[in-house]
Amino acid sequence: MSSQEQPRLDQNPPSASQMQHLATRLQHHPYQPPEGFSAVEPGVHHASTVLFANVAAMRARDWRSKAGYTYGLHGTPTTFLLEERLASLDGARHCLLCPSGLSAITLIDQALLVQGDHILLPANAYGPGREFAERLLAGWGITHSLYGPLATAEQLDALITPATRLIWLEAPGSVTMEMPDLRGLAAAAKARGVRTAIDATWAAGIALQPFDLGIDIVMQALTKYQSGGADVLMGSVSTRDDTLHEALLFAHMRLGLGVCGDDAAKVLRGLHSLPLRYHAHDAAARRIATWLQAQPQVAQVLHPALPGSPGHAFWARDCSAAAGLFSVVFRDEIEAAQVDAFVEALHLFKIGYSWGGPVSLAVPYDVQAMRPAGRWPHKGGLVRLAIGLEDAGDLIADLKQAMQRLLI
Ligand SMILES: *Cc1c(COP(=O)(O)O)cnc(C)c1O
């Protein structure tokens, strides 16, 4: 006990708790703040240990139930609130939070697949999720095949085997931005009794309602638009089906997945402005993509909402908005090194992975190396742009000055 501590104790009549030593009193302070506190933000709860009133209450607790609390990993008021709000956003009944978008993908695979199973992935699937299938699932005796980004229902059907348990969808696909025929693919899977899961990160619960198209599981990288701050990693898995949710919940728990209250609070705060931000990103991205289409250095702009982009008709049929993410393919004669120089000449666009945050980003990709041989028609370099919340005119001016390095 410090010497400064002593006088304060002397001034007050000692209570039962003050008779205990400082080390104990610091852990068991009697003060309880008044109930009835109400604020816009719901407060952040942190817990590994959750306290029970008595042994009977502890024994009666069911970790699967959201009627109470069992252990930090099984949920706190903060994580339950976020799960419920995300379930509403996705039009789901259930939602589970994961520590990253990638862990949400791998949770779905691990929850639903066993040795001997087969899955289908689009050739433009999020790269790390595909690598999970190539490396880890393969090692566990779970095989996969790739289908073309614009595969028809018939083409997908032809790849389904009696061992196929899960078909992954992604709308649009990563980097090359093809919008698939979600309705057709979901119907083909359903007709063969195979479950579908979609990586719907781009739509963020705003542009597309996957459950209404017959898809069984919706996965989101909340790291992107739901957070919006470029400062938190999180993923979610939503379902309407109770049995499916039970399987996912069990794997979620036994894999030890959980998120921290501070991160959940950041995403909760991001959700307030999600629709406003999403539509602002959308409007700016379409303006910039349209400007880029008219530049002589550009062979094609891959943005699902632009006519002529692969899968545009499916976007027009199924989507009500678009994200601020798209790719630019340069003309064949522009060397890869020039494309890199273009990216480095940008001032407002920063070089970095991820998207959905306030700052615009540019990343060059070697698509020939990412796709099965002979499948990607372009020779020119590709740059993916994530449009942030800067003024669209300023971003165009930035692109324009960097484009001057590519004069042809
Ligand atoms: C970013 C991203 C992910 C992974 O999210 P992380 O939180 O970075 O793990 C998954 N899918 C898509 C389409 C993404 O863009």
XYZ file of N, CA, C and O in Angstrom, residues 207-299:
372
model
N -26.040 -3.420 -52.318
C -26.280 -3.498 -53.764
C -27.035 -4.748 -54.189
O -27.567 -4.798 -55.306
N -27.108 -5.729 -53.299
C -27.573 -7.061 -53.712
C -28.134 -7.787 -52.489
O -27.567 -7.663 -51.409
N -29.210 -8.535 -52.667
C -29.762 -9.338 -51.576
C -29.642 -10.821 -51.951
O -30.557 -11.402 -52.541
N -28.512 -11.449 -51.631
C -28.249 -12.803 -52.128
C -29.289 -13.850 -51.704
O -29.567 -14.772 -52.467
N -29.845 -13.721 -50.489
C -30.817 -14.744 -50.063
C -32.036 -14.746 -50.976
O -32.633 -15.789 -51.241
N -32.413 -13.578 -51.466
C -33.570 -13.495 -52.358
C -33.301 -14.165 -53.706
O -34.224 -14.447 -54.459
N -32.022 -14.384 -54.018
C -31.660 -15.066 -55.262
C -31.503 -16.574 -55.044
O -31.101 -17.289 -55.957
N -31.773 -17.049 -53.821
C -31.724 -18.486 -53.556
C -30.385 -18.975 -53.035
O -30.128 -20.183 -53.008
N -29.513 -18.055 -52.603
C -28.190 -18.445 -52.083
C -28.313 -18.738 -50.585
O -29.070 -18.073 -49.872
N -27.567 -19.756 -50.108
C -27.762 -20.247 -48.739
C -26.962 -19.511 -47.675
O -27.409 -19.382 -46.538
N -25.743 -19.087 -48.019
C -24.860 -18.478 -47.011
C -24.262 -17.198 -47.591
O -23.808 -17.197 -48.739
N -24.278 -16.140 -46.797
C -23.682 -14.875 -47.239
C -22.472 -14.569 -46.359
O -22.576 -14.523 -45.134
N -21.334 -14.403 -47.016
C -20.097 -14.052 -46.317
C -19.724 -12.620 -46.692
O -19.877 -12.206 -47.837
N -19.280 -11.855 -45.704
C -18.857 -10.477 -45.939
C -17.498 -10.238 -45.296
O -17.252 -10.708 -44.178
N -16.633 -9.499 -45.965
C -15.453 -8.940 -45.299
C -15.890 -7.569 -44.782
O -15.953 -6.591 -45.525
N -16.220 -7.521 -43.494
C -16.666 -6.262 -42.868
C -15.527 -5.254 -42.823
O -15.750 -4.059 -42.606
N -14.321 -5.766 -43.016
C -13.107 -4.949 -43.142
C -13.292 -3.822 -44.157
O -12.664 -2.770 -44.027
N -14.146 -4.041 -45.144
C -14.287 -3.104 -46.255
C -15.337 -2.038 -45.901
O -15.079 -1.191 -45.080
N -16.522 -2.110 -46.496
C -17.469 -0.996 -46.334
C -18.150 -0.920 -44.970
O -18.451 0.166 -44.488
N -18.470 -2.087 -44.372
C -19.203 -2.016 -43.093
C -18.379 -1.262 -42.061
O -18.913 -0.471 -41.291
N -17.085 -1.521 -42.040
C -16.208 -0.751 -41.166
C -16.023 0.654 -41.745
O -16.316 1.652 -41.099
N -15.513 0.697 -42.957
C -15.370 1.983 -43.633
C -14.160 2.796 -43.203
O -13.880 3.831 -43.784
N -13.437 2.335 -42.184
C -12.365 3.161 -41.645
C -10.968 2.736 -42.039
O -10.004 3.392 -41.679
N -10.840 1.605 -42.732
C -9.525 1.056 -43.100
C -8.681 0.767 -41.857
O -7.453 0.785 -41.917
N -9.350 0.501 -40.740
C -8.591 0.320 -39.498
C -9.066 -0.870 -38.673
O -8.733 -0.996 -37.496
N -9.864 -1.760 -39.272
C -10.319 -2.922 -38.504
C -10.495 -4.102 -39.458
O -10.852 -3.915 -40.630
N -10.188 -5.292 -38.969
C -10.377 -6.521 -39.750
C -11.524 -7.299 -39.135
O -11.539 -7.535 -37.919
N -12.488 -7.704 -39.943
C -13.586 -8.525 -39.428
C -14.352 -9.141 -40.585
O -14.340 -8.602 -41.698
N -14.995 -10.265 -40.320
C -15.822 -10.905 -41.344
C -17.117 -11.382 -40.729
O -17.253 -11.424 -39.499
N -18.082 -11.721 -41.586
C -19.345 -12.250 -41.071
C -19.855 -13.359 -41.973
O -19.538 -13.414 -43.157
N -20.655 -14.228 -41.354
C -21.304 -15.322 -42.068
C -22.774 -15.291 -41.682
O -23.107 -15.427 -40.500
N -23.652 -15.071 -42.665
C -25.092 -14.963 -42.388
C -25.852 -16.101 -43.042
O -25.482 -16.562 -44.123
N -26.921 -16.524 -42.372
C -27.772 -17.591 -42.910
C -29.229 -17.319 -42.545
O -29.513 -16.594 -41.585
N -30.116 -17.937 -43.320
C -31.541 -17.951 -42.953
C -31.928 -19.294 -42.354
O -32.890 -19.382 -41.606
N -31.169 -20.327 -42.711
C -31.521 -21.702 -42.361
C -30.965 -22.059 -40.974
O -29.769 -21.941 -40.722
N -31.852 -22.519 -40.062
C -31.447 -22.809 -38.682
C -30.423 -23.943 -38.606
O -29.468 -23.875 -37.831
N -30.625 -24.993 -39.399
C -29.730 -26.156 -39.339
C -28.330 -25.783 -39.819
O -27.318 -26.170 -39.233
N -28.314 -25.021 -40.891
C -27.036 -24.559 -41.426
C -26.324 -23.679 -40.394
O -25.111 -23.796 -40.170
N -27.084 -22.817 -39.757
C -26.503 -21.941 -38.738
C -25.897 -22.765 -37.600
O -24.811 -22.459 -37.113
N -26.614 -23.820 -37.182
C -26.098 -24.683 -36.098
C -24.740 -25.266 -36.462
O -23.823 -25.293 -35.642
N -24.601 -25.728 -37.699
C -23.330 -26.321 -38.137
C -22.231 -25.261 -38.140
O -21.104 -25.515 -37.701
N -22.560 -24.078 -38.616
C -21.576 -22.989 -38.661
C -21.214 -22.533 -37.248
O -20.045 -22.282 -36.933
N -22.234 -22.448 -36.384
C -22.015 -22.007 -35.006
C -21.092 -22.975 -34.270
O -20.187 -22.560 -33.541
N -21.321 -24.264 -34.478
C -20.487 -25.257 -33.789
C -19.023 -25.123 -34.223
O -18.113 -25.072 -33.396
N -18.810 -25.044 -35.545
C -17.428 -24.917 -36.048
C -16.809 -23.594 -35.576
O -15.647 -23.557 -35.171
N -17.601 -22.525 -35.597
C -17.136 -21.206 -35.155
C -16.587 -21.310 -33.729
O -15.501 -20.820 -33.423
N -17.353 -21.989 -32.873
C -16.945 -22.089 -31.482
C -15.752 -22.998 -31.307
O -14.802 -22.670 -30.606
N -15.766 -24.142 -31.970
C -14.692 -25.095 -31.727
C -13.401 -24.721 -32.454
O -12.342 -25.213 -32.130
N -13.501 -23.837 -33.430
C -12.287 -23.281 -34.031
C -11.780 -22.104 -33.198
O -10.708 -21.564 -33.464
N -12.586 -21.680 -32.225
C -12.145 -20.606 -31.327
C -12.166 -19.231 -31.965
O -11.333 -18.389 -31.670
N -13.130 -19.001 -32.848
C -13.200 -17.704 -33.528
C -14.018 -16.720 -32.690
O -15.064 -17.073 -32.155
N -13.546 -15.517 -32.598
C -14.289 -14.474 -31.903
C -13.688 -13.138 -32.264
O -12.620 -13.081 -32.881
N -14.400 -12.060 -31.915
C -13.863 -10.727 -32.212
C -13.859 -9.911 -30.923
O -14.629 -10.195 -30.004
N -13.031 -8.909 -30.877
C -12.932 -8.112 -29.659
C -13.969 -6.992 -29.682
O -14.396 -6.522 -30.744
N -14.429 -6.618 -28.484
C -15.498 -5.634 -28.361
C -15.150 -4.303 -29.016
O -16.007 -3.662 -29.634
N -13.910 -3.884 -28.905
C -13.517 -2.597 -29.496
C -13.676 -2.637 -31.016
O -14.143 -1.670 -31.627
N -13.277 -3.749 -31.614
C -13.417 -3.865 -33.066
C -14.901 -3.908 -33.454
O -15.316 -3.290 -34.434
N -15.700 -4.649 -32.690
C -17.135 -4.722 -32.978
C -17.757 -3.327 -32.880
O -18.588 -2.938 -33.704
N -17.317 -2.538 -31.889
C -17.865 -1.185 -31.723
C -17.491 -0.301 -32.911
O -18.273 0.553 -33.337
N -16.291 -0.510 -33.447
C -15.890 0.279 -34.621
C -16.801 -0.025 -35.806
O -17.187 0.874 -36.555
N -17.121 -1.297 -35.981
C -17.985 -1.656 -37.115
C -19.415 -1.166 -36.855
O -20.087 -0.680 -37.773
N -19.860 -1.258 -35.594
C -21.202 -0.732 -35.270
C -21.294 0.753 -35.635
O -22.299 1.218 -36.170
N -20.231 1.483 -35.352
C -20.244 2.912 -35.664
C -20.234 3.124 -37.176
O -20.899 4.008 -37.690
N -19.494 2.258 -37.884
C -19.458 2.372 -39.340
C -20.807 2.123 -39.976
O -21.161 2.736 -40.994
N -21.604 1.230 -39.370
C -22.894 0.870 -39.978
C -23.841 2.067 -40.091
O -24.659 2.127 -41.004
N -23.733 3.022 -39.148
C -24.636 4.187 -39.208
C -24.564 4.888 -40.561
O -25.570 5.358 -41.086
N -23.358 4.994 -41.082
C -23.173 5.769 -42.307
C -22.948 4.886 -43.530
O -22.614 5.388 -44.598
N -23.135 3.565 -43.371
C -22.843 2.650 -44.487
C -23.582 3.005 -45.779
O -22.950 3.143 -46.830
N -24.915 3.173 -45.744
C -25.591 3.473 -47.023
C -25.117 4.792 -47.644
O -24.904 4.864 -48.848
N -24.907 5.806 -46.808
C -24.435 7.094 -47.344
C -23.074 6.955 -47.997
O -22.840 7.452 -49.098
N -22.178 6.268 -47.289
C -20.828 6.106 -47.832
C -20.860 5.257 -49.098
O -20.204 5.584 -50.096
N -21.632 4.167 -49.046
C -21.660 3.255 -50.197
C -22.105 3.990 -51.455
O -21.489 3.862 -52.510
N -23.164 4.760 -51.327
C -23.677 5.461 -52.514
C -22.732 6.582 -52.962
O -22.655 6.876 -54.153
N -22.003 7.161 -52.025
C -21.012 8.177 -52.410
C -19.845 7.533 -53.161
O -19.384 8.048 -54.186
N -19.368 6.382 -52.646
C -18.304 5.647 -53.346
C -18.789 5.264 -54.748
O -18.050 5.356 -55.728
N -20.041 4.808 -54.822
C -20.627 4.353 -56.091
C -20.654 5.499 -57.116
O -20.145 5.365 -58.236
N -21.199 6.631 -56.701
C -21.344 7.753 -57.642
C -19.978 8.219 -58.147
O -19.777 8.435 -59.351
N -19.020 8.343 -57.221
C -17.686 8.816 -57.622
C -17.017 7.800 -58.539
O -16.405 8.167 -59.553
N -17.147 6.512 -58.201
C -16.486 5.462 -58.998
C -17.060 5.422 -60.408
O -16.323 5.277 -61.382
N -18.372 5.572 -60.537
C -18.956 5.524 -61.897
C -18.499 6.716 -62.722
O -18.232 6.586 -63.919
N -18.388 7.870 -62.068
C -17.929 9.054 -62.802
C -16.481 8.860 -63.261
O -16.131 9.137 -64.412
N -15.649 8.338 -62.373
C -14.231 8.153 -62.702
C -14.065 7.037 -63.739
O -13.286 7.165 -64.687
N -14.827 5.952 -63.582
C -14.739 4.830 -64.535
C -15.159 5.293 -65.924
O -14.537 4.914 -66.934
N -16.187 6.121 -65.999
C -16.665 6.614 -67.296
C -15.605 7.513 -67.940
O -15.351 7.433 -69.142
N -14.962 8.334 -67.113
C -13.879 9.189 -67.632
C -12.736 8.319 -68.162
O -12.204 8.556 -69.244
N -12.379 7.277 -67.397
C -11.259 6.414 -67.807
C -11.551 5.697 -69.133
O -10.647 5.514 -69.946
N -12.816 5.317 -69.331
C -13.202 4.625 -70.574
C -12.830 5.448 -71.805
O -12.579 4.898 -72.869
N -12.843 6.765 -71.660
C -12.616 7.643 -72.805
C -11.134 7.944 -73.029
O -10.788 8.668 -73.958
N -10.248 7.398 -72.192
C -8.822 7.723 -72.333
C -8.167 6.799 -73.366
O -8.418 5.589 -73.359
N -7.296 7.336 -74.216
C -6.704 6.527 -75.292
C -5.809 5.400 -74.775
O -5.610 4.411 -75.460
N -5.277 5.533 -73.556
C -4.377 4.495 -73.024
C -5.143 3.273 -72.518
O -4.547 2.245 -72.212
N -6.473 3.402 -72.389
C -7.269 2.373 -71.711
C -7.938 1.442 -72.725
O -8.607 1.900 -73.656
N -7.721 0.132 -72.551
C -8.383 -0.854 -73.427
C -9.800 -1.132 -72.921
O -10.745 -1.217 -73.698
